[in-house]
DNA sequence: GCAATGATGTAATATAATAACATCACATTT
DNA sequence: AAATGTGATGTTATTATATTACATCATTGC
């Protein structure tokens, strides 16, 4: 059972519609793209999307990609909040696909660095840009 | 001699004005804030700012902070291009100050991770959010 | 019923970035 | 000097992203 299905029942109608759009997509979507896709379901204004997204991000079901101004469904089962201290994203600049990664070593390195710099870390934004395996010349 | 002064002469009038605004600021500035600050110098439209910023970023004199939609003057002397493979930013959510960091170990970890995932890395966006030393309760 | 709360609807506005096209400054060539 | 090419600049309009303000609706508890 996917995370989406699991929390399905707890979500409101609009949250469910937005979550559905993101789950079906094979990549990140902008808020306005989501709005367009949901017009047939009665959506009329950006705020309907942004309000749902806010909640979904808070729940850890969706992540915001800062370098794209876009949103993507969580690909894990362990993202409990919006802190995003423990995930990073590899964004393919060719096909647009996004892979959500967890890497303990990277996480440790970041924590360590922050500590050394006397920086009290609340959240890490790590977004790698490049080419995914499928898009590289073989 | 700062990097700004060093390349001063190579920059155009508008590039110099934008670079000056960013150098004087003690934190990141949005493009529209820069525009407002430069109105007294004849700036009228966003494009005048964005064109200058594009060039400055390309030269490595300025970095774009993706999670803030803002720009900050480079704090190093070694940022030769806009790839930003080798820098990261610690952004204080309290005072807004930004520290540009270089960390070989983090860089290596990222490169390593990308390799393991068969991801051909072109650029890393790493922006830490939290509290800087001055803003932490002592 | 009635108040409190959370979700939703709607319009307007704010903020960030780009497109399209005209003009200017200056160097090179003829 | 005149013609040409190139890069920088100016200007207007438009697109893209996100938030503010306020009205309405639904559910729950009293
Ligand atoms: Zn996740
Ligand atoms: Zn790809
Ligand atoms: Zn730099
Ligand atoms: Zn601070």
CSV table of C-alpha atoms (C1' of nucleotides) and ligand atoms in Angstrom, one decimal:
chain,number,residue,atom,x,y,z
A,1,UNK,CA,0.0,0.0,0.0
A,2,UNK,CA,1.4,3.4,-1.0
A,3,UNK,CA,1.8,6.2,1.4
A,4,UNK,CA,-0.9,8.0,-0.5
A,5,UNK,CA,-3.4,5.2,-0.1
A,6,UNK,CA,-2.5,4.8,3.5
A,7,UNK,CA,-3.4,8.3,4.5
A,8,UNK,CA,-6.0,8.7,1.8
A,9,UNK,CA,-8.9,8.7,4.3
A,10,UNK,CA,-7.4,11.4,6.4
A,11,UNK,CA,-7.2,13.9,3.6
A,12,UNK,CA,-9.8,16.4,2.6
A,13,UNK,CA,-11.3,16.4,-0.8
A,14,UNK,CA,-9.0,19.0,-2.3
A,15,UNK,CA,-5.9,17.5,-0.6
A,16,UNK,CA,-6.9,14.1,-2.2
A,17,UNK,CA,-7.3,15.6,-5.6
A,18,UNK,CA,-3.9,17.3,-5.5
A,19,UNK,CA,-2.2,14.3,-4.0
A,20,UNK,CA,-3.8,12.2,-6.8
A,21,UNK,CA,-2.5,14.5,-9.5
A,22,UNK,CA,1.0,14.4,-8.1
A,23,UNK,CA,0.9,10.6,-7.6
A,24,UNK,CA,-0.1,10.0,-11.2
A,25,UNK,CA,2.5,12.3,-12.6
A,26,UNK,CA,5.9,10.8,-13.5
A,27,UNK,CA,7.7,13.9,-12.4
A,28,UNK,CA,7.3,17.2,-10.5
A,29,UNK,CA,4.4,19.5,-11.2
A,30,UNK,CA,4.1,23.2,-10.7
A,31,UNK,CA,1.2,24.5,-8.7
A,32,UNK,CA,-0.4,26.0,-11.8
A,33,UNK,CA,-0.1,22.8,-13.8
A,34,UNK,CA,-1.9,21.0,-11.0
A,35,UNK,CA,-4.6,23.7,-11.0
A,36,UNK,CA,-5.1,23.2,-14.8
A,37,UNK,CA,-5.4,19.5,-14.3
A,38,UNK,CA,-7.9,19.9,-11.6
A,39,UNK,CA,-10.2,22.4,-13.3
A,40,UNK,CA,-12.4,19.6,-14.5
A,41,UNK,CA,-12.8,18.7,-10.9
A,42,UNK,CA,-14.0,22.1,-10.0
A,43,UNK,CA,-10.8,23.9,-9.1
A,44,UNK,CA,-10.9,27.6,-10.0
A,45,UNK,CA,-8.1,29.4,-8.1
A,46,UNK,CA,-4.4,28.9,-7.2
A,47,UNK,CA,-5.2,29.1,-3.5
A,48,UNK,CA,-7.1,25.8,-3.7
A,49,UNK,CA,-3.9,24.2,-4.8
A,50,UNK,CA,-1.5,26.0,-2.5
A,51,UNK,CA,-3.6,25.3,0.5
A,52,UNK,CA,-3.7,21.6,-0.2
A,53,UNK,CA,0.1,21.6,-1.0
A,54,UNK,CA,0.9,23.3,2.2
A,55,UNK,CA,-0.8,20.5,4.2
A,56,UNK,CA,0.6,17.7,2.1
A,57,UNK,CA,4.1,19.1,2.5
A,58,UNK,CA,3.6,19.4,6.2
A,59,UNK,CA,2.5,15.8,6.3
A,60,UNK,CA,5.6,14.7,4.3
A,61,UNK,CA,3.5,13.3,1.5
A,62,UNK,CA,4.8,15.9,-0.9
A,63,UNK,CA,8.1,17.7,-1.2
A,64,UNK,CA,8.8,21.1,-2.7
A,65,UNK,CA,11.7,21.4,-5.1
A,66,UNK,CA,13.2,24.8,-4.5
A,67,UNK,CA,15.2,24.9,-7.6
A,68,UNK,CA,12.2,24.2,-9.8
A,69,UNK,CA,9.4,25.9,-8.0
A,70,UNK,CA,7.6,22.6,-8.3
A,71,UNK,CA,6.2,19.8,-6.2
A,72,UNK,CA,6.7,16.1,-6.2
A,73,UNK,CA,5.1,13.2,-4.5
A,74,UNK,CA,7.2,11.6,-1.8
A,75,UNK,CA,8.9,8.4,-2.9
A,76,UNK,CA,9.5,7.0,0.5
A,77,UNK,CA,7.5,5.9,3.5
A,78,UNK,CA,9.6,7.6,6.1
A,79,UNK,CA,9.1,11.3,5.5
A,80,UNK,CA,7.1,12.3,8.4
A,81,UNK,CA,7.4,16.0,8.3
A,82,UNK,CA,8.5,18.9,6.1
A,83,UNK,CA,11.9,19.2,7.6
A,84,UNK,CA,13.5,17.3,4.8
A,85,UNK,CA,16.6,16.9,6.9
A,86,UNK,CA,17.1,13.4,5.6
A,87,UNK,CA,16.3,13.5,1.9
A,88,UNK,CA,17.8,14.9,-1.2
A,89,UNK,CA,16.8,15.0,-4.8
A,90,UNK,CA,18.5,14.1,-8.1
A,91,UNK,CA,16.8,16.1,-10.8
A,92,UNK,CA,17.4,15.1,-14.4
A,93,UNK,CA,17.8,18.2,-16.6
A,94,UNK,CA,17.0,16.1,-19.7
A,95,UNK,CA,13.9,14.1,-19.0
A,96,UNK,CA,12.7,16.0,-15.9
A,97,UNK,CA,12.4,12.9,-13.7
A,98,UNK,CA,13.3,13.3,-10.0
A,99,UNK,CA,14.7,10.7,-7.7
A,100,UNK,CA,14.4,11.1,-4.0
A,101,UNK,CA,17.4,9.7,-2.1
A,102,UNK,CA,18.4,9.1,1.4
A,103,UNK,CA,22.1,8.9,2.2
A,104,UNK,CA,23.2,8.6,5.8
A,105,UNK,CA,26.8,9.5,5.0
A,106,UNK,CA,25.8,12.7,3.3
A,107,UNK,CA,23.4,13.6,6.1
A,108,UNK,CA,26.2,13.0,8.7
A,109,UNK,CA,28.6,15.2,6.7
A,110,UNK,CA,26.1,18.0,6.5
A,111,UNK,CA,25.3,17.8,10.2
A,112,UNK,CA,29.0,17.8,11.0
A,113,UNK,CA,29.7,20.8,8.8
A,114,UNK,CA,26.9,22.7,10.4
A,115,UNK,CA,28.2,21.9,13.8
A,116,UNK,CA,31.7,23.1,12.9
A,117,UNK,CA,30.3,26.3,11.6
A,118,UNK,CA,28.2,26.9,14.7
A,119,UNK,CA,25.1,26.8,12.5
A,120,UNK,CA,22.0,25.3,14.1
A,121,UNK,CA,20.5,23.3,11.2
A,122,UNK,CA,16.7,23.2,10.8
A,123,UNK,CA,16.5,21.9,7.3
A,124,UNK,CA,18.7,21.0,4.4
A,125,UNK,CA,17.9,21.8,0.8
A,126,UNK,CA,19.9,19.5,-1.4
A,127,UNK,CA,19.0,19.2,-5.1
A,128,UNK,CA,21.5,17.7,-7.5
A,129,UNK,CA,21.2,18.6,-11.2
A,130,UNK,CA,22.4,16.5,-14.0
A,131,UNK,CA,21.5,13.5,-16.1
A,132,UNK,CA,19.9,10.4,-14.9
A,133,UNK,CA,21.0,6.9,-16.0
A,134,UNK,CA,18.5,6.7,-18.8
A,135,UNK,CA,19.5,10.0,-20.3
A,136,UNK,CA,23.3,9.4,-20.4
A,137,UNK,CA,25.0,8.4,-23.6
A,138,UNK,CA,25.8,4.7,-23.4
B,1,UNK,CA,41.5,43.8,-3.4
B,2,UNK,CA,38.1,42.2,-3.5
B,3,UNK,CA,36.9,40.2,-6.4
B,4,UNK,CA,34.5,42.9,-7.3
B,5,UNK,CA,37.2,45.5,-7.5
B,6,UNK,CA,39.4,43.2,-9.4
B,7,UNK,CA,36.9,42.7,-12.2
B,8,UNK,CA,35.4,46.1,-11.9
B,9,UNK,CA,36.9,47.4,-15.1
B,10,UNK,CA,35.6,44.5,-17.2
B,11,UNK,CA,32.0,45.0,-16.2
B,12,UNK,CA,29.5,47.2,-18.0
B,13,UNK,CA,27.8,50.1,-16.4
B,14,UNK,CA,24.7,48.1,-15.4
B,15,UNK,CA,26.7,45.1,-14.3
B,16,UNK,CA,28.7,47.4,-12.1
B,17,UNK,CA,25.7,49.0,-10.5
B,18,UNK,CA,24.1,45.7,-9.7
B,19,UNK,CA,27.4,44.3,-8.4
B,20,UNK,CA,27.8,47.4,-6.2
B,21,UNK,CA,24.3,47.0,-4.7
B,22,UNK,CA,25.0,43.3,-3.9
B,23,UNK,CA,28.4,44.0,-2.5
B,24,UNK,CA,27.1,46.7,-0.1
B,25,UNK,CA,24.2,44.6,1.1
B,26,UNK,CA,24.8,42.5,4.1
B,27,UNK,CA,22.7,39.7,2.8
B,28,UNK,CA,20.9,38.4,-0.3
B,29,UNK,CA,18.8,40.7,-2.4
B,30,UNK,CA,15.9,39.9,-4.7
B,31,UNK,CA,16.1,41.2,-8.2
B,32,UNK,CA,13.2,43.6,-7.6
B,33,UNK,CA,14.9,45.0,-4.5
B,34,UNK,CA,18.0,45.6,-6.6
B,35,UNK,CA,15.8,47.3,-9.2
B,36,UNK,CA,14.3,49.6,-6.5
B,37,UNK,CA,17.7,50.5,-5.2
B,38,UNK,CA,19.0,51.4,-8.6
B,39,UNK,CA,16.0,53.5,-9.8
B,40,UNK,CA,17.9,56.6,-8.7
B,41,UNK,CA,20.6,55.5,-11.1
B,42,UNK,CA,18.3,55.3,-14.0
B,43,UNK,CA,17.0,51.7,-13.8
B,44,UNK,CA,13.5,51.3,-15.0
B,45,UNK,CA,12.8,47.7,-15.8
B,46,UNK,CA,13.4,44.2,-14.3
B,47,UNK,CA,15.3,43.1,-17.4
B,48,UNK,CA,18.1,45.6,-16.7
B,49,UNK,CA,18.7,43.8,-13.4
B,50,UNK,CA,18.2,40.3,-14.7
B,51,UNK,CA,20.6,40.8,-17.6
B,52,UNK,CA,23.3,42.1,-15.3
B,53,UNK,CA,22.6,39.2,-12.9
B,54,UNK,CA,22.9,36.6,-15.6
B,55,UNK,CA,26.3,37.8,-16.5
B,56,UNK,CA,27.5,38.2,-12.9
B,57,UNK,CA,26.4,34.7,-12.1
B,58,UNK,CA,28.1,33.4,-15.2
B,59,UNK,CA,31.3,35.1,-14.1
B,60,UNK,CA,31.0,33.6,-10.6
B,61,UNK,CA,30.8,37.0,-8.9
B,62,UNK,CA,27.3,36.4,-7.8
B,63,UNK,CA,25.3,33.3,-6.7
B,64,UNK,CA,21.7,32.7,-6.9
B,65,UNK,CA,20.0,31.2,-3.8
B,66,UNK,CA,17.3,28.9,-5.2
B,67,UNK,CA,15.4,28.5,-2.0
B,68,UNK,CA,15.1,32.3,-1.6
B,69,UNK,CA,14.7,33.5,-5.2
B,70,UNK,CA,17.5,35.9,-4.3
B,71,UNK,CA,21.1,36.8,-5.2
B,72,UNK,CA,24.2,37.2,-3.1
B,73,UNK,CA,27.7,38.5,-3.8
B,74,UNK,CA,30.3,35.7,-3.9
B,75,UNK,CA,32.3,35.6,-0.7
B,76,UNK,CA,35.2,33.7,-2.2
B,77,UNK,CA,37.9,34.3,-4.7
B,78,UNK,CA,37.7,30.9,-6.3
B,79,UNK,CA,34.2,30.8,-7.9
B,80,UNK,CA,35.1,30.9,-11.5
B,81,UNK,CA,31.8,29.9,-13.0
B,82,UNK,CA,28.2,29.3,-12.3
B,83,UNK,CA,28.4,25.6,-11.8
B,84,UNK,CA,28.5,25.9,-8.1
B,85,UNK,CA,29.7,22.4,-7.7
B,86,UNK,CA,31.9,23.4,-4.9
B,87,UNK,CA,30.0,25.8,-2.7
B,88,UNK,CA,27.1,25.6,-0.4
B,89,UNK,CA,25.2,28.2,1.6
B,90,UNK,CA,24.1,28.4,5.2
B,91,UNK,CA,21.1,30.7,5.4
B,92,UNK,CA,20.0,32.1,8.8
B,93,UNK,CA,16.3,32.1,9.0
B,94,UNK,CA,16.4,34.7,11.8
B,95,UNK,CA,18.7,37.5,10.6
B,96,UNK,CA,18.8,36.6,6.9
B,97,UNK,CA,22.5,36.5,6.7
B,98,UNK,CA,24.2,34.0,4.4
B,99,UNK,CA,27.5,32.3,4.7
B,100,UNK,CA,29.1,30.8,1.6
B,101,UNK,CA,31.0,27.6,2.5
B,102,UNK,CA,33.4,25.2,0.8
B,103,UNK,CA,33.7,21.7,2.2
B,104,UNK,CA,35.7,19.2,0.4
B,105,UNK,CA,34.3,16.3,2.4
B,106,UNK,CA,30.8,17.2,1.5
B,107,UNK,CA,31.7,17.7,-2.1
B,108,UNK,CA,33.3,14.3,-2.2
B,109,UNK,CA,30.3,12.7,-0.5
B,110,UNK,CA,27.9,14.2,-3.1
B,111,UNK,CA,30.1,13.2,-6.0
B,112,UNK,CA,30.3,9.7,-4.6
B,113,UNK,CA,26.6,9.4,-4.1
B,114,UNK,CA,25.9,10.6,-7.6
B,115,UNK,CA,28.2,8.1,-9.0
B,116,UNK,CA,26.6,5.3,-7.1
B,117,UNK,CA,23.2,6.3,-8.4
B,118,UNK,CA,24.5,6.5,-12.0
B,119,UNK,CA,23.7,10.2,-12.0
B,120,UNK,CA,25.9,12.5,-14.0
B,121,UNK,CA,26.2,15.5,-11.9
B,122,UNK,CA,26.3,19.0,-13.4
B,123,UNK,CA,25.6,21.2,-10.5
B,124,UNK,CA,24.7,20.9,-6.8
B,125,UNK,CA,22.3,23.1,-5.0
B,126,UNK,CA,23.0,22.9,-1.3
B,127,UNK,CA,21.3,25.4,0.9
B,128,UNK,CA,21.2,24.9,4.7
B,129,UNK,CA,18.5,26.6,6.7
B,130,UNK,CA,18.7,27.3,10.4
B,131,UNK,CA,20.2,29.8,12.8
B,132,UNK,CA,23.7,31.3,12.6
B,133,UNK,CA,25.9,31.6,15.6
B,134,UNK,CA,24.8,35.2,16.5
B,135,UNK,CA,21.2,34.2,16.4
B,136,UNK,CA,21.4,31.2,18.7
B,137,UNK,CA,20.4,31.5,22.4
B,138,UNK,CA,23.6,31.5,24.4
C,1,DG,C1',-30.4,26.3,17.9
C,2,DC,C1',-25.9,28.4,18.3
C,3,DA,C1',-21.1,29.1,18.7
C,4,DA,C1',-16.5,27.4,17.4
C,5,DT,C1',-13.6,25.5,14.2
C,6,DG,C1',-11.7,24.0,10.0
C,7,DA,C1',-12.3,23.6,5.0
C,8,DT,C1',-13.6,25.9,0.8
C,9,DG,C1',-14.6,29.6,-2.7
C,10,DT,C1',-13.5,33.9,-4.9
C,11,DA,C1',-11.3,38.2,-6.2
C,12,DA,C1',-7.6,40.9,-6.1
C,13,DT,C1',-2.9,41.7,-5.5
C,14,DA,C1',2.0,40.9,-4.9
C,15,DT,C1',6.3,39.0,-6.5
C,16,DA,C1',9.5,36.8,-9.8
C,17,DA,C1',11.0,36.2,-14.6
C,18,DT,C1',10.8,36.4,-19.6
C,19,DA,C1',9.5,37.7,-24.6
C,20,DA,C1',9.6,40.8,-28.2
C,21,DC,C1',11.2,44.6,-30.3
C,22,DA,C1',13.6,49.2,-30.8
C,23,DT,C1',17.7,51.8,-30.1
C,24,DC,C1',22.4,53.0,-28.9
C,25,DA,C1',27.6,52.7,-28.7
C,26,DC,C1',31.5,51.4,-30.6
C,27,DA,C1',34.7,48.9,-33.4
C,28,DT,C1',35.9,47.0,-38.1
C,29,DT,C1',35.8,47.2,-42.8
C,30,DT,C1',35.4,49.3,-47.2
D,1,DA,C1',33.2,59.1,-44.2
D,2,DA,C1',29.9,55.4,-44.9
D,3,DA,C1',28.4,50.9,-44.2
D,4,DT,C1',28.4,47.0,-41.3
D,5,DG,C1',28.5,44.0,-37.3
D,6,DT,C1',28.2,43.3,-32.5
D,7,DG,C1',27.1,43.7,-27.8
D,8,DA,C1',24.8,46.5,-24.4
D,9,DT,C1',20.8,49.0,-23.3
D,10,DG,C1',15.9,50.8,-23.1
D,11,DT,C1',10.9,49.9,-23.1
D,12,DT,C1',6.5,47.6,-23.0
D,13,DA,C1',3.9,43.8,-22.4
D,14,DT,C1',3.3,39.3,-20.8
D,15,DT,C1',3.8,35.0,-18.3
D,16,DA,C1',4.7,32.4,-14.1
D,17,DT,C1',4.6,31.9,-9.1
D,18,DA,C1',2.6,32.9,-4.6
D,19,DT,C1',-0.1,35.5,-1.0
D,20,DT,C1',-3.8,38.6,1.2
D,21,DA,C1',-8.3,39.5,2.3
D,22,DC,C1',-12.7,38.4,2.9
D,23,DA,C1',-17.0,35.6,2.3
D,24,DT,C1',-19.2,31.1,2.7
D,25,DC,C1',-20.0,26.3,4.0
D,26,DA,C1',-19.7,22.0,6.9
D,27,DT,C1',-19.0,19.6,11.2
D,28,DT,C1',-18.7,19.3,15.9
D,29,DG,C1',-19.8,20.3,20.7
D,30,DC,C1',-22.6,22.7,23.8
E,1,LIG,ZN1,9.9,11.8,1.0
E,2,LIG,ZN1,16.7,11.7,-17.5
E,3,LIG,ZN1,31.4,32.0,-4.6
E,4,LIG,ZN1,21.4,34.9,12.2
